[in-house]
mmCIF file of C-alpha atoms in Angstrom:
data_model
loop_
_atom_site.group_PDB
_atom_site.id
_atom_site.type_symbol
_atom_site.label_atom_id
_atom_site.label_comp_id
_atom_site.label_asym_id
_atom_site.label_seq_id
_atom_site.Cartn_x
_atom_site.Cartn_y
_atom_site.Cartn_z
ATOM 1 C CA UNK A 1 70.711 -188.700 143.988
ATOM 2 C CA UNK A 2 67.388 -190.932 143.504
ATOM 3 C CA UNK A 3 67.800 -194.516 145.066
ATOM 4 C CA UNK A 4 64.221 -194.924 146.358
ATOM 5 C CA UNK A 5 62.627 -197.292 143.578
ATOM 6 C CA UNK A 6 61.296 -200.210 144.997
ATOM 7 C CA UNK A 7 61.294 -202.856 147.637
ATOM 8 C CA UNK A 8 64.570 -204.506 145.969
ATOM 9 C CA UNK A 9 66.339 -201.638 145.146
ATOM 10 C CA UNK A 10 66.063 -200.218 148.825
ATOM 11 C CA UNK A 11 66.614 -203.014 150.689
ATOM 12 C CA UNK A 12 70.479 -202.989 151.073
ATOM 13 C CA UNK A 13 73.692 -200.736 150.127
ATOM 14 C CA UNK A 14 73.911 -203.096 147.236
ATOM 15 C CA UNK A 15 70.564 -201.954 145.752
ATOM 16 C CA UNK A 16 71.155 -198.165 146.550
ATOM 17 C CA UNK A 17 74.435 -198.751 144.509
ATOM 18 C CA UNK A 18 72.717 -200.068 141.488
ATOM 19 C CA UNK A 19 70.094 -197.567 141.524
ATOM 20 C CA UNK A 20 72.291 -194.457 141.653
ATOM 21 C CA UNK A 21 74.395 -195.464 138.460
ATOM 22 C CA UNK A 22 72.815 -192.667 136.161
ATOM 23 C CA UNK A 23 73.727 -190.202 138.524
ATOM 24 C CA UNK A 24 77.077 -191.707 138.978
ATOM 25 C CA UNK A 25 77.652 -191.666 135.146
ATOM 26 C CA UNK A 26 76.729 -187.888 134.997
ATOM 27 C CA UNK A 27 79.731 -187.283 137.371
ATOM 28 C CA UNK A 28 81.932 -189.431 135.649
ATOM 29 C CA UNK A 29 81.174 -187.730 132.268
ATOM 30 C CA UNK A 30 82.047 -184.227 134.359
ATOM 31 C CA UNK A 31 85.339 -185.605 135.705
ATOM 32 C CA UNK A 32 86.478 -186.983 132.342
ATOM 33 C CA UNK A 33 85.809 -183.547 130.679
ATOM 34 C CA UNK A 34 87.469 -181.848 133.352
ATOM 35 C CA UNK A 35 90.804 -183.751 132.353
ATOM 36 C CA UNK A 36 90.071 -183.891 128.831
ATOM 37 C CA UNK A 37 93.223 -181.961 127.744
ATOM 38 C CA UNK A 38 95.562 -183.701 130.059
ATOM 39 C CA UNK A 39 93.917 -187.467 129.035
ATOM 40 C CA UNK A 40 94.354 -186.477 125.240
ATOM 41 C CA UNK A 41 97.904 -185.369 125.825
ATOM 42 C CA UNK A 42 98.502 -188.683 127.511
ATOM 43 C CA UNK A 43 97.098 -191.102 125.229
ATOM 44 C CA UNK A 44 98.381 -189.278 122.407
ATOM 45 C CA UNK A 45 101.691 -189.427 123.689
ATOM 46 C CA UNK A 46 101.205 -193.247 124.731
ATOM 47 C CA UNK A 47 100.208 -193.825 121.221
ATOM 48 C CA UNK A 48 103.147 -192.220 119.530
ATOM 49 C CA UNK A 49 104.636 -195.210 118.076
ATOM 50 C CA UNK A 50 102.164 -196.778 115.725
ATOM 51 C CA UNK A 51 103.222 -200.449 116.889
ATOM 52 C CA UNK A 52 102.112 -199.843 120.423
ATOM 53 C CA UNK A 53 98.928 -202.143 121.452
ATOM 54 C CA UNK A 54 96.390 -201.372 124.038
ATOM 55 C CA UNK A 55 96.042 -204.066 126.750
ATOM 56 C CA UNK A 56 92.784 -203.892 129.004
ATOM 57 C CA UNK A 57 93.253 -205.685 132.189
ATOM 58 C CA UNK A 58 91.573 -206.337 135.468
ATOM 59 C CA UNK A 59 90.268 -209.345 137.471
ATOM 60 C CA UNK A 60 86.842 -210.752 137.913
ATOM 61 C CA UNK A 61 84.137 -207.736 137.191
ATOM 62 C CA UNK A 62 86.975 -205.583 136.100
ATOM 63 C CA UNK A 63 88.417 -208.270 133.277
ATOM 64 C CA UNK A 64 84.738 -207.866 131.898
ATOM 65 C CA UNK A 65 85.236 -204.043 131.351
ATOM 66 C CA UNK A 66 87.846 -204.895 128.949
ATOM 67 C CA UNK A 67 85.994 -207.330 127.006
ATOM 68 C CA UNK A 68 83.145 -204.536 127.055
ATOM 69 C CA UNK A 69 84.975 -201.981 125.606
ATOM 70 C CA UNK A 70 87.858 -203.285 123.593
ATOM 71 C CA UNK A 71 86.160 -203.192 120.329
ATOM 72 C CA UNK A 72 85.280 -199.652 120.896
ATOM 73 C CA UNK A 73 88.520 -198.555 122.090
ATOM 74 C CA UNK A 74 90.007 -200.050 118.979
ATOM 75 C CA UNK A 75 87.464 -198.504 116.778
ATOM 76 C CA UNK A 76 88.374 -194.684 118.048
ATOM 77 C CA UNK A 77 92.022 -195.447 118.385
ATOM 78 C CA UNK A 78 92.850 -197.277 115.412
ATOM 79 C CA UNK A 79 95.314 -199.613 117.385
ATOM 80 C CA UNK A 80 94.743 -203.269 118.664
ATOM 81 C CA UNK A 81 93.007 -203.385 121.750
ATOM 82 C CA UNK A 82 93.158 -206.587 123.839
ATOM 83 C CA UNK A 83 91.260 -207.526 127.001
ATOM 84 C CA UNK A 84 93.697 -209.476 129.033
ATOM 85 C CA UNK A 85 92.830 -210.464 132.885
ATOM 86 C CA UNK A 86 95.371 -209.432 135.306
ATOM 87 C CA UNK A 87 95.148 -213.272 136.704
ATOM 88 C CA UNK A 88 96.572 -214.509 133.343
ATOM 89 C CA UNK A 89 99.285 -211.358 133.215
ATOM 90 C CA UNK A 90 100.366 -212.557 136.901
ATOM 91 C CA UNK A 91 100.101 -216.290 136.202
ATOM 92 C CA UNK A 92 101.768 -216.080 132.684
ATOM 93 C CA UNK A 93 103.162 -212.688 131.563
ATOM 94 C CA UNK A 94 105.468 -213.996 128.774
ATOM 95 C CA UNK A 95 102.365 -215.358 127.181
ATOM 96 C CA UNK A 96 99.594 -212.839 128.329
ATOM 97 C CA UNK A 97 101.463 -209.562 127.191
ATOM 98 C CA UNK A 98 102.526 -208.954 123.839
ATOM 99 C CA UNK A 99 106.441 -209.374 123.717
ATOM 100 C CA UNK A 100 107.424 -207.443 120.178
ATOM 101 C CA UNK A 101 105.797 -204.157 120.807
ATOM 102 C CA UNK A 102 105.140 -201.374 123.040
ATOM 103 C CA UNK A 103 101.947 -201.773 125.299
ATOM 104 C CA UNK A 104 99.805 -198.996 126.884
ATOM 105 C CA UNK A 105 98.178 -201.050 129.748
ATOM 106 C CA UNK A 106 94.976 -199.989 130.945
ATOM 107 C CA UNK A 107 93.982 -201.245 134.531
ATOM 108 C CA UNK A 108 90.702 -201.423 135.958
ATOM 109 C CA UNK A 109 90.386 -201.523 139.650
ATOM 110 C CA UNK A 110 87.372 -200.998 141.912
ATOM 111 C CA UNK A 111 89.688 -200.924 145.228
ATOM 112 C CA UNK A 112 93.018 -201.002 143.650
ATOM 113 C CA UNK A 113 94.121 -203.278 146.669
ATOM 114 C CA UNK A 114 93.899 -207.039 145.133
ATOM 115 C CA UNK A 115 97.457 -208.468 144.726
ATOM 116 C CA UNK A 116 97.167 -209.098 141.107
ATOM 117 C CA UNK A 117 96.524 -205.214 140.318
ATOM 118 C CA UNK A 118 99.781 -204.058 141.145
ATOM 119 C CA UNK A 119 101.706 -207.063 140.328
ATOM 120 C CA UNK A 120 100.259 -206.694 136.771
ATOM 121 C CA UNK A 121 101.786 -203.465 136.601
ATOM 122 C CA UNK A 122 105.125 -204.426 137.688
ATOM 123 C CA UNK A 123 105.104 -207.405 135.537
ATOM 124 C CA UNK A 124 104.333 -205.230 132.405
ATOM 125 C CA UNK A 125 107.292 -203.012 133.454
ATOM 126 C CA UNK A 126 109.333 -206.195 133.689
ATOM 127 C CA UNK A 127 108.529 -207.880 130.516
ATOM 128 C CA UNK A 128 107.888 -204.848 128.355
ATOM 129 C CA UNK A 129 110.310 -202.061 129.455
ATOM 130 C CA UNK A 130 108.874 -198.715 128.754
ATOM 131 C CA UNK A 131 104.773 -199.789 129.081
ATOM 132 C CA UNK A 132 102.868 -196.843 129.777
ATOM 133 C CA UNK A 133 99.908 -196.957 132.283
ATOM 134 C CA UNK A 134 96.447 -195.725 132.261
ATOM 135 C CA UNK A 135 94.761 -196.545 135.630
ATOM 136 C CA UNK A 136 90.964 -196.028 136.037
ATOM 137 C CA UNK A 137 90.209 -196.944 139.708
ATOM 138 C CA UNK A 138 87.322 -196.016 142.017
ATOM 139 C CA UNK A 139 90.082 -195.553 145.068
ATOM 140 C CA UNK A 140 92.240 -192.985 145.135
ATOM 141 C CA UNK A 141 93.851 -194.527 148.409
ATOM 142 C CA UNK A 142 94.397 -197.821 146.777
ATOM 143 C CA UNK A 143 97.463 -199.305 146.350
ATOM 144 C CA UNK A 144 97.101 -199.408 142.393
ATOM 145 C CA UNK A 145 96.529 -195.632 142.203
ATOM 146 C CA UNK A 146 99.265 -195.068 144.623
ATOM 147 C CA UNK A 147 101.935 -197.071 142.990
ATOM 148 C CA UNK A 148 101.022 -195.215 139.752
ATOM 149 C CA UNK A 149 100.435 -191.573 141.089
ATOM 150 C CA UNK A 150 103.719 -190.240 140.673
ATOM 151 C CA UNK A 151 105.157 -192.021 137.381
ATOM 152 C CA UNK A 152 105.642 -189.854 134.430
ATOM 153 C CA UNK A 153 104.673 -192.629 132.296
ATOM 154 C CA UNK A 154 101.293 -193.230 133.889
ATOM 155 C CA UNK A 155 97.935 -191.312 134.405
ATOM 156 C CA UNK A 156 95.530 -192.313 137.028
ATOM 157 C CA UNK A 157 91.932 -191.418 136.504
ATOM 158 C CA UNK A 158 90.094 -191.720 139.795
ATOM 159 C CA UNK A 159 86.308 -191.790 139.599
ATOM 160 C CA UNK A 160 83.873 -190.254 141.915
ATOM 161 C CA UNK A 161 83.647 -191.924 145.439
ATOM 162 C CA UNK A 162 79.973 -192.938 144.938
ATOM 163 C CA UNK A 163 81.428 -195.195 142.223
ATOM 164 C CA UNK A 164 83.497 -196.993 144.899
ATOM 165 C CA UNK A 165 80.804 -199.611 145.965
ATOM 166 C CA UNK A 166 80.972 -200.592 149.330
ATOM 167 C CA UNK A 167 78.825 -203.637 148.659
ATOM 168 C CA UNK A 168 80.375 -206.978 148.197
ATOM 169 C CA UNK A 169 79.826 -206.930 144.368
ATOM 170 C CA UNK A 170 80.762 -204.531 141.736
ATOM 171 C CA UNK A 171 77.858 -202.303 140.079
ATOM 172 C CA UNK A 172 78.624 -198.394 139.987
ATOM 173 C CA UNK A 173 82.146 -199.142 139.632
ATOM 174 C CA UNK A 174 81.669 -201.687 136.623
ATOM 175 C CA UNK A 175 79.661 -199.366 134.875
ATOM 176 C CA UNK A 176 81.526 -196.249 135.965
ATOM 177 C CA UNK A 177 84.892 -197.463 135.036
ATOM 178 C CA UNK A 178 83.638 -198.862 131.594
ATOM 179 C CA UNK A 179 81.920 -195.519 130.772
ATOM 180 C CA UNK A 180 85.145 -193.418 131.717
ATOM 181 C CA UNK A 181 87.284 -195.883 129.417
ATOM 182 C CA UNK A 182 84.991 -195.069 126.549
ATOM 183 C CA UNK A 183 85.016 -191.426 127.166
ATOM 184 C CA UNK A 184 88.939 -191.224 127.726
ATOM 185 C CA UNK A 185 89.380 -192.785 124.510
ATOM 186 C CA UNK A 186 87.368 -190.430 122.708
ATOM 187 C CA UNK A 187 84.065 -192.189 121.791
ATOM 188 C CA UNK A 188 81.728 -189.112 122.473
ATOM 189 C CA UNK A 189 79.439 -191.505 124.133
ATOM 190 C CA UNK A 190 76.090 -189.589 124.912
ATOM 191 C CA UNK A 191 75.680 -189.845 128.542
ATOM 192 C CA UNK A 192 72.746 -188.082 129.013
ATOM 193 C CA UNK A 193 70.943 -190.895 126.695
ATOM 194 C CA UNK A 194 72.666 -193.622 128.665
ATOM 195 C CA UNK A 195 71.250 -192.084 132.002
ATOM 196 C CA UNK A 196 67.823 -191.499 130.798
ATOM 197 C CA UNK A 197 67.818 -195.025 129.369
ATOM 198 C CA UNK A 198 69.106 -196.518 132.703
ATOM 199 C CA UNK A 199 66.353 -194.782 134.591
ATOM 200 C CA UNK A 200 63.796 -196.105 132.320
ATOM 201 C CA UNK A 201 65.321 -199.674 133.006
ATOM 202 C CA UNK A 202 65.457 -198.921 136.636
ATOM 203 C CA UNK A 203 61.762 -198.028 136.885
ATOM 204 C CA UNK A 204 60.901 -201.732 135.388
ATOM 205 C CA UNK A 205 63.532 -204.131 136.457
ATOM 206 C CA UNK A 206 62.103 -205.272 139.432
ATOM 207 C CA UNK A 207 59.021 -206.385 137.997
ATOM 208 C CA UNK A 208 61.069 -208.065 135.325
ATOM 209 C CA UNK A 209 63.114 -209.824 137.977
ATOM 210 C CA UNK A 210 60.184 -210.806 139.888
ATOM 211 C CA UNK A 211 58.456 -212.441 136.720
ATOM 212 C CA UNK A 212 61.889 -214.221 136.103
ATOM 213 C CA UNK A 213 62.255 -215.618 139.603
ATOM 214 C CA UNK A 214 58.512 -216.671 139.713
ATOM 215 C CA UNK A 215 59.710 -219.428 137.378
ATOM 216 C CA UNK A 216 61.987 -220.918 140.159
ATOM 217 C CA UNK A 217 65.356 -220.853 138.109
ATOM 218 C CA UNK A 218 68.384 -222.872 139.431
ATOM 219 C CA UNK A 219 70.337 -221.881 136.378
ATOM 220 C CA UNK A 220 70.714 -218.770 134.597
ATOM 221 C CA UNK A 221 72.320 -218.551 131.134
ATOM 222 C CA UNK A 222 73.320 -215.425 129.858
ATOM 223 C CA UNK A 223 74.560 -214.941 126.095
ATOM 224 C CA UNK A 224 75.761 -212.292 124.105
ATOM 225 C CA UNK A 225 78.151 -211.374 120.891
ATOM 226 C CA UNK A 226 80.976 -209.070 120.533
ATOM 227 C CA UNK A 227 81.030 -206.519 123.262
ATOM 228 C CA UNK A 228 77.912 -207.897 124.621
ATOM 229 C CA UNK A 229 79.903 -210.947 125.604
ATOM 230 C CA UNK A 230 81.431 -209.009 128.467
ATOM 231 C CA UNK A 231 78.198 -207.943 129.533
ATOM 232 C CA UNK A 232 76.930 -211.754 129.470
ATOM 233 C CA UNK A 233 80.143 -212.388 131.606
ATOM 234 C CA UNK A 234 79.321 -209.915 133.834
ATOM 235 C CA UNK A 235 75.399 -210.823 134.358
ATOM 236 C CA UNK A 236 76.339 -214.218 135.230
ATOM 237 C CA UNK A 237 79.259 -213.042 137.800
ATOM 238 C CA UNK A 238 76.419 -210.870 139.430
ATOM 239 C CA UNK A 239 74.404 -213.823 140.178
ATOM 240 C CA UNK A 240 76.995 -216.391 141.260
ATOM 241 C CA UNK A 241 78.070 -213.570 143.638
ATOM 242 C CA UNK A 242 75.073 -212.500 145.142
ATOM 243 C CA UNK A 243 73.498 -215.685 145.235
ATOM 244 C CA UNK A 244 76.429 -217.457 146.917
ATOM 245 C CA UNK A 245 76.482 -219.999 143.868
ATOM 246 C CA UNK A 246 73.168 -221.154 144.844
ATOM 247 C CA UNK A 247 71.817 -220.111 141.480
ATOM 248 C CA UNK A 248 74.225 -221.454 138.794
ATOM 249 C CA UNK A 249 75.035 -218.977 136.216
ATOM 250 C CA UNK A 250 76.983 -219.223 133.068
ATOM 251 C CA UNK A 251 77.709 -217.120 130.358
ATOM 252 C CA UNK A 252 78.818 -217.447 126.305
ATOM 253 C CA UNK A 253 78.257 -215.937 122.984
ATOM 254 C CA UNK A 254 75.318 -217.442 121.141
ATOM 255 C CA UNK A 255 77.184 -219.026 118.616
ATOM 256 C CA UNK A 256 79.539 -221.022 120.867
ATOM 257 C CA UNK A 257 76.804 -222.064 123.352
ATOM 258 C CA UNK A 258 75.576 -224.559 120.751
ATOM 259 C CA UNK A 259 79.414 -226.405 120.927
ATOM 260 C CA UNK A 260 79.043 -227.924 124.174
ATOM 261 C CA UNK A 261 78.000 -225.353 126.929
ATOM 262 C CA UNK A 262 74.306 -225.989 125.882
ATOM 263 C CA UNK A 263 74.698 -229.136 127.918
ATOM 264 C CA UNK A 264 73.925 -226.912 130.973
ATOM 265 C CA UNK A 265 70.047 -226.519 129.762
ATOM 266 C CA UNK A 266 67.674 -228.278 131.908
ATOM 267 C CA UNK A 267 63.976 -227.684 133.148
ATOM 268 C CA UNK A 268 65.115 -225.119 135.571
ATOM 269 C CA UNK A 269 66.932 -222.758 133.302
ATOM 270 C CA UNK A 270 66.002 -219.504 132.181
ATOM 271 C CA UNK A 271 67.968 -218.089 129.292
ATOM 272 C CA UNK A 272 68.583 -214.240 128.986
ATOM 273 C CA UNK A 273 70.003 -213.421 125.244
ATOM 274 C CA UNK A 274 71.483 -209.770 124.690
ATOM 275 C CA UNK A 275 70.577 -208.918 121.061
ATOM 276 C CA UNK A 276 73.263 -206.776 119.371
ATOM 277 C CA UNK A 277 72.452 -203.719 117.708
ATOM 278 C CA UNK A 278 74.950 -204.808 114.691
ATOM 279 C CA UNK A 279 72.357 -205.889 111.919
ATOM 280 C CA UNK A 280 74.506 -208.772 111.010
ATOM 281 C CA UNK A 281 75.576 -210.213 114.328
ATOM 282 C CA UNK A 282 72.071 -209.863 115.502
ATOM 283 C CA UNK A 283 71.036 -212.444 113.102
ATOM 284 C CA UNK A 284 72.999 -215.089 115.061
ATOM 285 C CA UNK A 285 71.459 -213.855 118.381
ATOM 286 C CA UNK A 286 67.778 -214.200 117.193
ATOM 287 C CA UNK A 287 68.434 -217.566 115.633
ATOM 288 C CA UNK A 288 69.511 -219.045 119.348
ATOM 289 C CA UNK A 289 67.187 -217.224 121.031
ATOM 290 C CA UNK A 290 64.569 -218.782 119.027
ATOM 291 C CA UNK A 291 65.999 -222.153 119.043
ATOM 292 C CA UNK A 292 65.861 -221.631 123.074
ATOM 293 C CA UNK A 293 62.322 -220.828 123.135
ATOM 294 C CA UNK A 294 61.495 -224.097 121.236
ATOM 295 C CA UNK A 295 64.003 -226.048 123.583
ATOM 296 C CA UNK A 296 62.864 -224.516 126.973
ATOM 297 C CA UNK A 297 59.664 -222.734 126.354
ATOM 298 C CA UNK A 298 59.221 -219.052 125.419
ATOM 299 C CA UNK A 299 58.257 -218.309 129.072
ATOM 300 C CA UNK A 300 61.998 -219.420 130.159
ATOM 301 C CA UNK A 301 63.716 -217.144 127.551
ATOM 302 C CA UNK A 302 64.265 -213.313 128.128
ATOM 303 C CA UNK A 303 65.735 -211.128 125.078
ATOM 304 C CA UNK A 304 67.320 -208.074 126.145
ATOM 305 C CA UNK A 305 66.983 -205.311 123.111
ATOM 306 C CA UNK A 306 67.668 -201.814 122.111
ATOM 307 C CA UNK A 307 65.661 -201.867 118.906
ATOM 308 C CA UNK A 308 62.243 -202.888 119.868
ATOM 309 C CA UNK A 309 61.489 -204.916 116.822
ATOM 310 C CA UNK A 310 62.863 -208.576 118.097
ATOM 311 C CA UNK A 311 60.589 -210.991 116.458
ATOM 312 C CA UNK A 312 61.206 -213.733 119.109
ATOM 313 C CA UNK A 313 58.736 -216.155 120.995
ATOM 314 C CA UNK A 314 60.064 -214.780 124.018
ATOM 315 C CA UNK A 315 59.818 -212.179 127.046
ATOM 316 C CA UNK A 316 61.240 -209.089 125.785
ATOM 317 C CA UNK A 317 63.432 -206.567 128.477
ATOM 318 C CA UNK A 318 63.580 -203.328 126.211
ATOM 319 C CA UNK A 319 66.210 -200.615 126.467
ATOM 320 C CA UNK A 320 64.622 -197.465 125.176
ATOM 321 C CA UNK A 321 66.298 -194.808 123.065
ATOM 322 C CA UNK A 322 69.574 -196.563 122.405
ATOM 323 C CA UNK A 323 69.014 -198.298 119.312
ATOM 324 C CA UNK A 324 71.506 -196.582 117.228
ATOM 325 C CA UNK A 325 74.299 -197.089 119.774
ATOM 326 C CA UNK A 326 77.502 -199.353 119.616
ATOM 327 C CA UNK A 327 76.712 -202.399 121.651
ATOM 328 C CA UNK A 328 79.522 -201.381 124.280
ATOM 329 C CA UNK A 329 77.540 -198.257 125.060
ATOM 330 C CA UNK A 330 73.960 -199.547 125.563
ATOM 331 C CA UNK A 331 74.937 -202.562 127.478
ATOM 332 C CA UNK A 332 75.560 -200.264 130.559
ATOM 333 C CA UNK A 333 71.812 -199.415 130.924
ATOM 334 C CA UNK A 334 71.335 -203.005 129.965
ATOM 335 C CA UNK A 335 73.277 -204.606 132.747
ATOM 336 C CA UNK A 336 70.781 -202.925 135.348
ATOM 337 C CA UNK A 337 68.710 -205.535 134.255
ATOM 338 C CA UNK A 338 71.192 -208.317 135.358
ATOM 339 C CA UNK A 339 72.048 -206.655 138.520
ATOM 340 C CA UNK A 340 68.443 -206.271 139.671
ATOM 341 C CA UNK A 341 67.605 -209.944 138.939
ATOM 342 C CA UNK A 342 70.865 -211.031 140.796
ATOM 343 C CA UNK A 343 70.055 -209.046 143.647
ATOM 344 C CA UNK A 344 66.336 -210.256 143.900
ATOM 345 C CA UNK A 345 67.756 -213.695 143.547
ATOM 346 C CA UNK A 346 70.062 -213.246 146.520
ATOM 347 C CA UNK A 347 66.924 -211.824 148.607
ATOM 348 C CA UNK A 348 64.776 -214.808 147.480
ATOM 349 C CA UNK A 349 67.613 -217.184 148.810
ATOM 350 C CA UNK A 350 67.465 -215.546 152.160
ATOM 351 C CA UNK A 351 71.013 -214.036 151.736
ATOM 352 C CA UNK A 352 72.417 -210.662 152.961
ATOM 353 C CA UNK A 353 73.310 -209.289 149.310
ATOM 354 C CA UNK A 354 75.791 -206.782 150.632
ATOM 355 C CA UNK A 355 77.874 -209.883 152.232
ATOM 356 C CA UNK A 356 76.561 -213.077 150.574
ATOM 357 C CA UNK A 357 79.708 -214.820 152.236
ATOM 358 C CA UNK A 358 79.514 -214.135 155.951
ATOM 359 C CA UNK A 359 82.064 -216.774 156.970
ATOM 360 C CA UNK A 360 84.545 -215.034 154.375
ATOM 361 C CA UNK A 361 84.673 -217.910 151.598
ATOM 362 C CA UNK A 362 84.698 -215.225 148.838
ATOM 363 C CA UNK A 363 85.822 -211.740 149.571
ATOM 364 C CA UNK A 364 85.157 -208.057 148.475
ATOM 365 C CA UNK A 365 88.866 -207.834 147.676
ATOM 366 C CA UNK A 366 90.602 -210.968 146.944
ATOM 367 C CA UNK A 367 92.884 -212.557 149.375
ATOM 368 C CA UNK A 368 95.069 -215.359 149.706
ATOM 369 C CA UNK A 369 96.952 -214.552 146.699
ATOM 370 C CA UNK A 370 100.858 -214.943 146.857
ATOM 371 C CA UNK A 371 102.778 -213.225 144.390
ATOM 372 C CA UNK A 372 105.868 -215.321 143.214
ATOM 373 C CA UNK A 373 109.089 -213.636 141.688
ATOM 374 C CA UNK A 374 109.184 -213.677 137.797
ATOM 375 C CA UNK A 375 112.416 -214.625 136.180
ATOM 376 C CA UNK A 376 111.198 -215.302 132.547
ATOM 377 C CA UNK A 377 112.157 -213.739 129.314
ATOM 378 C CA UNK A 378 111.507 -209.869 128.524
ATOM 379 C CA UNK A 379 109.767 -208.916 125.488
ATOM 380 C CA UNK A 380 111.058 -206.470 122.701
#
């Protein structure tokens, strides 16, 4: 496994977990291929009722997996696929879950030990009897995987051990679970192409991050449309987590950003705009990137591009070999740029990226959540 790629990635366990992702993806592809028949049987059976809706759920980074892949899951299944955080399911199950149709609940969890992970499954069973469960996790021993392992109405897909990031922030686990979901629902994703693109990104990401940090940003804005909104959310969260909030990061879509969130821009801001591969959507992404170049200065705007033809006065971070792919797929190598930038920013702040909160203010597995009994209405 290739992990020795530069000073930043070699600095800590989190760096190694970022660097290993191309190899992890190859392992995930082999794992899913080995379970292809069983997965197809489960998904086909779960979607027998044409009214069935797919709900993709997780907390934090795991919820952004759902945002990223929902459109591709919908396209390949012909069903409605919606990303709903477990935090919404637990806090308000009657409104977060569809009340009038069957559900296939797809749960994402690195550890599977956060209280919301198990509670969301139990609440879905309570609110919508007959719910089917596809659990995608990185930890076979986690409470979520154990809760669903022996159920006839559930399928637990446990990813390779390397995906179970030991560092504070989710990196391999994010991309590994996203890829596994695409493959599980029959996307036909070309994993070899994605892994090669990620290796190319990995080779230049430290230099790209250093150029941004030389501008001494105190605010990072990440913007993406459609599936890339999930990528933008995850990019911002990585910066917040690994810098312990010292570098303020936020995310939105390019279109929505003008409607108030643009107020966050100041002279210390760097904006990162992910340009969609969809020609129509891309027009809006490019429009805002150009606008930001005028507002902030071209040196403070980065466009992340898969096509190589972005006509924007800004720094371009290119993801090679993925110009024809859906946004949910090429986002996987693209996120390495954001992960390395967040890691480099953490080191620049003098923090320990594997544990940026030594006082325990924020934890690798969320703590302090009390799950209250639910006595509200059921669906169907």
